[in-house]
Coordinates of N, CA and C in Angstrom, one line a residue:
M122 N 0.8 -1.2 0.0 CA 0.0 0.0 0.0 C 0.9 1.2 0.0
V123 N 0.5 2.2 -0.8 CA 1.3 3.5 -0.9 C 0.7 4.5 0.1
R124 N 1.5 5.1 0.9 CA 1.1 6.1 1.8 C 0.7 7.4 1.1
P125 N -0.3 8.1 1.6 CA -0.7 9.4 0.9 C 0.6 10.3 1.0
G126 N 0.8 11.0 -0.1 CA 1.9 11.9 -0.1 C 3.2 11.3 -0.5
R127 N 3.3 10.0 -0.6 CA 4.6 9.4 -1.0 C 4.4 8.9 -2.5
R128 N 5.5 9.0 -3.2 CA 5.5 8.5 -4.6 C 6.0 7.1 -4.6
P129 N 5.5 6.3 -5.6 CA 6.1 5.0 -5.7 C 7.6 5.0 -6.0
Q130 N 8.2 3.9 -5.7 CA 9.7 3.8 -5.8 C 10.1 4.0 -7.3
D131 N 9.4 3.5 -8.2 CA 9.8 3.6 -9.6 C 9.7 5.1 -10.1
E132 N 8.7 5.8 -9.6 CA 8.5 7.2 -9.9 C 9.7 8.0 -9.3
R133 N 10.0 7.7 -8.1 CA 11.2 8.4 -7.4 C 12.5 8.1 -8.2
W134 N 12.7 6.9 -8.6 CA 13.9 6.5 -9.4 C 13.9 7.3 -10.7
S135 N 12.8 7.4 -11.4 CA 12.7 8.1 -12.6 C 13.0 9.6 -12.4
T136 N 12.5 10.2 -11.4 CA 12.8 11.6 -11.1 C 14.3 11.8 -10.8
N137 N 14.9 11.0 -9.9 CA 16.3 11.1 -9.6 C 17.2 10.9 -10.8
L138 N 16.8 9.9 -11.7 CA 17.6 9.6 -12.9 C 17.5 10.8 -13.8
A139 N 16.3 11.4 -13.9 CA 16.2 12.6 -14.8 C 17.1 13.8 -14.3
A140 N 17.2 13.9 -13.0 CA 18.0 14.9 -12.4 C 19.5 14.6 -12.7
A141 N 19.9 13.3 -12.6 CA 21.2 12.9 -13.0 C 21.5 13.2 -14.4
R142 N 20.6 12.9 -15.3 CA 20.8 13.1 -16.7 C 21.0 14.6 -17.0
Q143 N 20.2 15.4 -16.4 CA 20.2 16.9 -16.6 C 21.6 17.4 -16.1
F144 N 22.0 17.0 -14.9 CA 23.3 17.4 -14.4 C 24.4 17.0 -15.3
H145 N 24.4 15.8 -15.8 CA 25.4 15.2 -16.6 C 25.5 16.0 -17.9
A146 N 24.3 16.3 -18.5 CA 24.3 17.0 -19.8 C 24.9 18.4 -19.6
R147 N 24.6 19.0 -18.5 CA 25.1 20.4 -18.3 C 26.5 20.5 -17.9
E148 N 27.0 19.6 -17.0 CA 28.3 19.6 -16.4 C 29.3 18.7 -17.1
G149 N 28.9 17.7 -17.8 CA 29.8 16.8 -18.4 C 30.4 15.7 -17.5
H150 N 29.9 15.6 -16.3 CA 30.3 14.6 -15.3 C 29.1 14.4 -14.4
L151 N 29.3 13.4 -13.5 CA 28.3 13.1 -12.6 C 28.9 12.9 -11.2
R152 N 29.6 14.0 -10.8 CA 30.3 14.0 -9.5 C 29.8 15.2 -8.7
P153 N 28.5 15.4 -8.4 CA 28.1 16.5 -7.7 C 28.5 16.4 -6.2
A154 N 28.6 17.5 -5.5 CA 28.8 17.5 -4.1 C 27.7 16.8 -3.4
R155 N 27.9 16.2 -2.3 CA 26.9 15.4 -1.6 C 25.7 16.3 -1.3
K156 N 25.9 17.6 -1.0 CA 24.7 18.5 -0.7 C 24.1 19.1 -1.9
H157 N 24.6 18.8 -3.1 CA 24.0 19.4 -4.3 C 22.5 19.1 -4.5
V158 N 21.8 20.1 -4.8 CA 20.3 19.9 -5.1 C 20.1 20.4 -6.6
E159 N 19.6 19.5 -7.4 CA 19.3 19.8 -8.8 C 17.8 20.1 -8.9
M160 N 17.5 21.2 -9.6 CA 16.1 21.6 -9.9 C 15.7 21.0 -11.3
I161 N 14.6 20.3 -11.3 CA 14.2 19.7 -12.6 C 12.7 20.1 -12.8
D162 N 12.4 20.2 -14.1 CA 11.0 20.5 -14.5 C 10.1 19.3 -14.1
V163 N 9.0 19.5 -13.4 CA 8.1 18.5 -13.0 C 7.4 17.9 -14.2
K164 N 6.9 18.7 -15.0 CA 6.1 18.3 -16.2 C 7.0 17.9 -17.3
G165 N 8.2 18.3 -17.3 CA 9.2 17.9 -18.4 C 9.1 18.8 -19.6
G166 N 8.1 19.8 -19.6 CA 8.0 20.7 -20.7 C 8.4 22.1 -20.5
G167 N 9.1 22.3 -19.4 CA 9.6 23.7 -19.1 C 8.5 24.7 -18.8
E168 N 7.4 24.2 -18.2 CA 6.3 25.0 -17.8 C 6.5 25.8 -16.6
G169 N 7.7 25.8 -16.0 CA 8.0 26.6 -14.8 C 7.8 25.9 -13.5
E170 N 7.1 24.8 -13.4 CA 6.9 24.0 -12.2 C 8.2 23.1 -12.0
Q171 N 8.9 23.4 -10.9 CA 10.1 22.6 -10.7 C 10.1 21.9 -9.4
E172 N 11.0 20.9 -9.3 CA 11.1 20.0 -8.1 C 12.6 20.0 -7.7
A173 N 12.9 20.1 -6.5 CA 14.2 20.0 -6.0 C 14.6 18.5 -5.7
V174 N 15.7 18.1 -6.3 CA 16.2 16.7 -6.2 C 17.5 16.7 -5.5
K175 N 17.6 16.0 -4.4 CA 18.9 16.0 -3.6 C 19.8 15.0 -4.4
L176 N 20.4 15.4 -5.5 CA 21.1 14.6 -6.4 C 22.4 14.0 -5.8
G177 N 23.2 14.8 -5.1 CA 24.4 14.4 -4.5 C 24.2 13.3 -3.5
A178 N 23.2 13.4 -2.6 CA 22.9 12.4 -1.6 C 22.3 11.1 -2.3
W179 N 21.5 11.3 -3.3 CA 20.9 10.2 -4.0 C 22.0 9.3 -4.6
L180 N 23.0 10.0 -5.3 CA 24.0 9.2 -5.9 C 24.9 8.5 -4.9
D181 N 25.2 9.2 -3.8 CA 26.1 8.6 -2.8 C 25.4 7.4 -2.2
N182 N 24.1 7.5 -1.8 CA 23.3 6.4 -1.3 C 23.2 5.3 -2.3
T183 N 22.9 5.6 -3.5 CA 22.8 4.6 -4.5 C 24.1 3.8 -4.7
R184 N 25.2 4.5 -4.7 CA 26.5 3.8 -4.8 C 26.7 2.9 -3.7
K185 N 26.3 3.3 -2.5 CA 26.5 2.4 -1.3 C 25.6 1.1 -1.4
R186 N 24.5 1.3 -2.1 CA 23.6 0.1 -2.3 C 23.6 -0.5 -3.6
A187 N 24.7 -0.2 -4.4 CA 24.8 -0.7 -5.8 C 24.6 -2.2 -5.9
A188 N 25.0 -3.0 -5.0 CA 24.9 -4.4 -5.1 C 23.5 -4.9 -5.1
K189 N 22.6 -4.0 -4.6 CA 21.2 -4.4 -4.5 C 20.4 -3.9 -5.7
L190 N 21.0 -3.1 -6.6 CA 20.3 -2.6 -7.8 C 20.0 -3.6 -8.8
S191 N 18.9 -3.5 -9.5 CA 18.7 -4.4 -10.6 C 19.7 -4.1 -11.8
A192 N 19.8 -5.1 -12.6 CA 20.7 -4.9 -13.8 C 20.3 -3.7 -14.7
E193 N 19.0 -3.5 -14.8 CA 18.5 -2.4 -15.6 C 18.9 -1.1 -15.0
R194 N 18.7 -0.9 -13.7 CA 19.1 0.3 -13.1 C 20.6 0.6 -13.1
R195 N 21.4 -0.5 -12.9 CA 22.9 -0.3 -13.0 C 23.2 0.1 -14.4
A196 N 22.6 -0.5 -15.4 CA 22.8 -0.1 -16.8 C 22.5 1.4 -17.1
Q197 N 21.4 1.8 -16.5 CA 21.0 3.2 -16.7 C 22.1 4.2 -16.1
L198 N 22.6 3.8 -15.0 CA 23.6 4.7 -14.3 C 25.0 4.5 -15.1
A199 N 25.3 3.3 -15.5 CA 26.5 3.1 -16.3 C 26.5 3.9 -17.6
G200 N 25.3 4.1 -18.2 CA 25.1 4.8 -19.4 C 25.5 6.3 -19.2
L201 N 25.5 6.8 -17.9 CA 25.9 8.1 -17.6 C 27.3 8.2 -17.2
G202 N 28.0 7.1 -17.3 CA 29.5 7.2 -17.1 C 29.9 6.8 -15.7
L203 N 29.0 6.2 -14.9 CA 29.3 5.8 -13.5 C 30.0 4.4 -13.6
E204 N 31.3 4.4 -13.4 CA 32.0 3.2 -13.5 C 31.6 2.2 -12.4
W205 N 31.4 2.6 -11.2 CA 31.0 1.7 -10.2 C 29.7 1.0 -10.5
A206 N 28.8 1.6 -11.3 CA 27.5 1.0 -11.6 C 27.8 -0.1 -12.6
A207 N 28.7 0.1 -13.5 CA 29.0 -0.9 -14.5 C 29.7 -2.1 -13.9
Q208 N 30.5 -1.9 -12.8 CA 31.3 -3.0 -12.2 C 30.4 -3.8 -11.2
E209 N 29.5 -3.2 -10.6 CA 28.7 -4.0 -9.6 C 27.9 -5.1 -10.3
G210 N 27.9 -6.2 -9.6 CA 27.1 -7.3 -10.1 C 27.8 -8.1 -11.2
S211 N 29.0 -7.7 -11.5 CA 29.8 -8.4 -12.5 C 30.4 -9.7 -11.9
P212 N 30.5 -10.8 -12.6 CA 31.1 -12.0 -12.0 C 32.6 -11.8 -11.8

């Protein structure tokens, strides 16, 4: 059951991944400070409504839990150049 006010895990993953892609496209790397907050468009169309994503903390926490990520999610992160994502789960 989903609590009111909380988004499903897949939706949160998509939002965080969109923030990572935006940061990577702008900066050319994916090594933000742990406290970095990335602002992304909520609707995706540049309509002015934005959401704050704690990108630095999310990436740090995701790296620490990399062994538990699905192969699909590791591949998404590896596609952005995160070497640790490509290495995790490899035999």
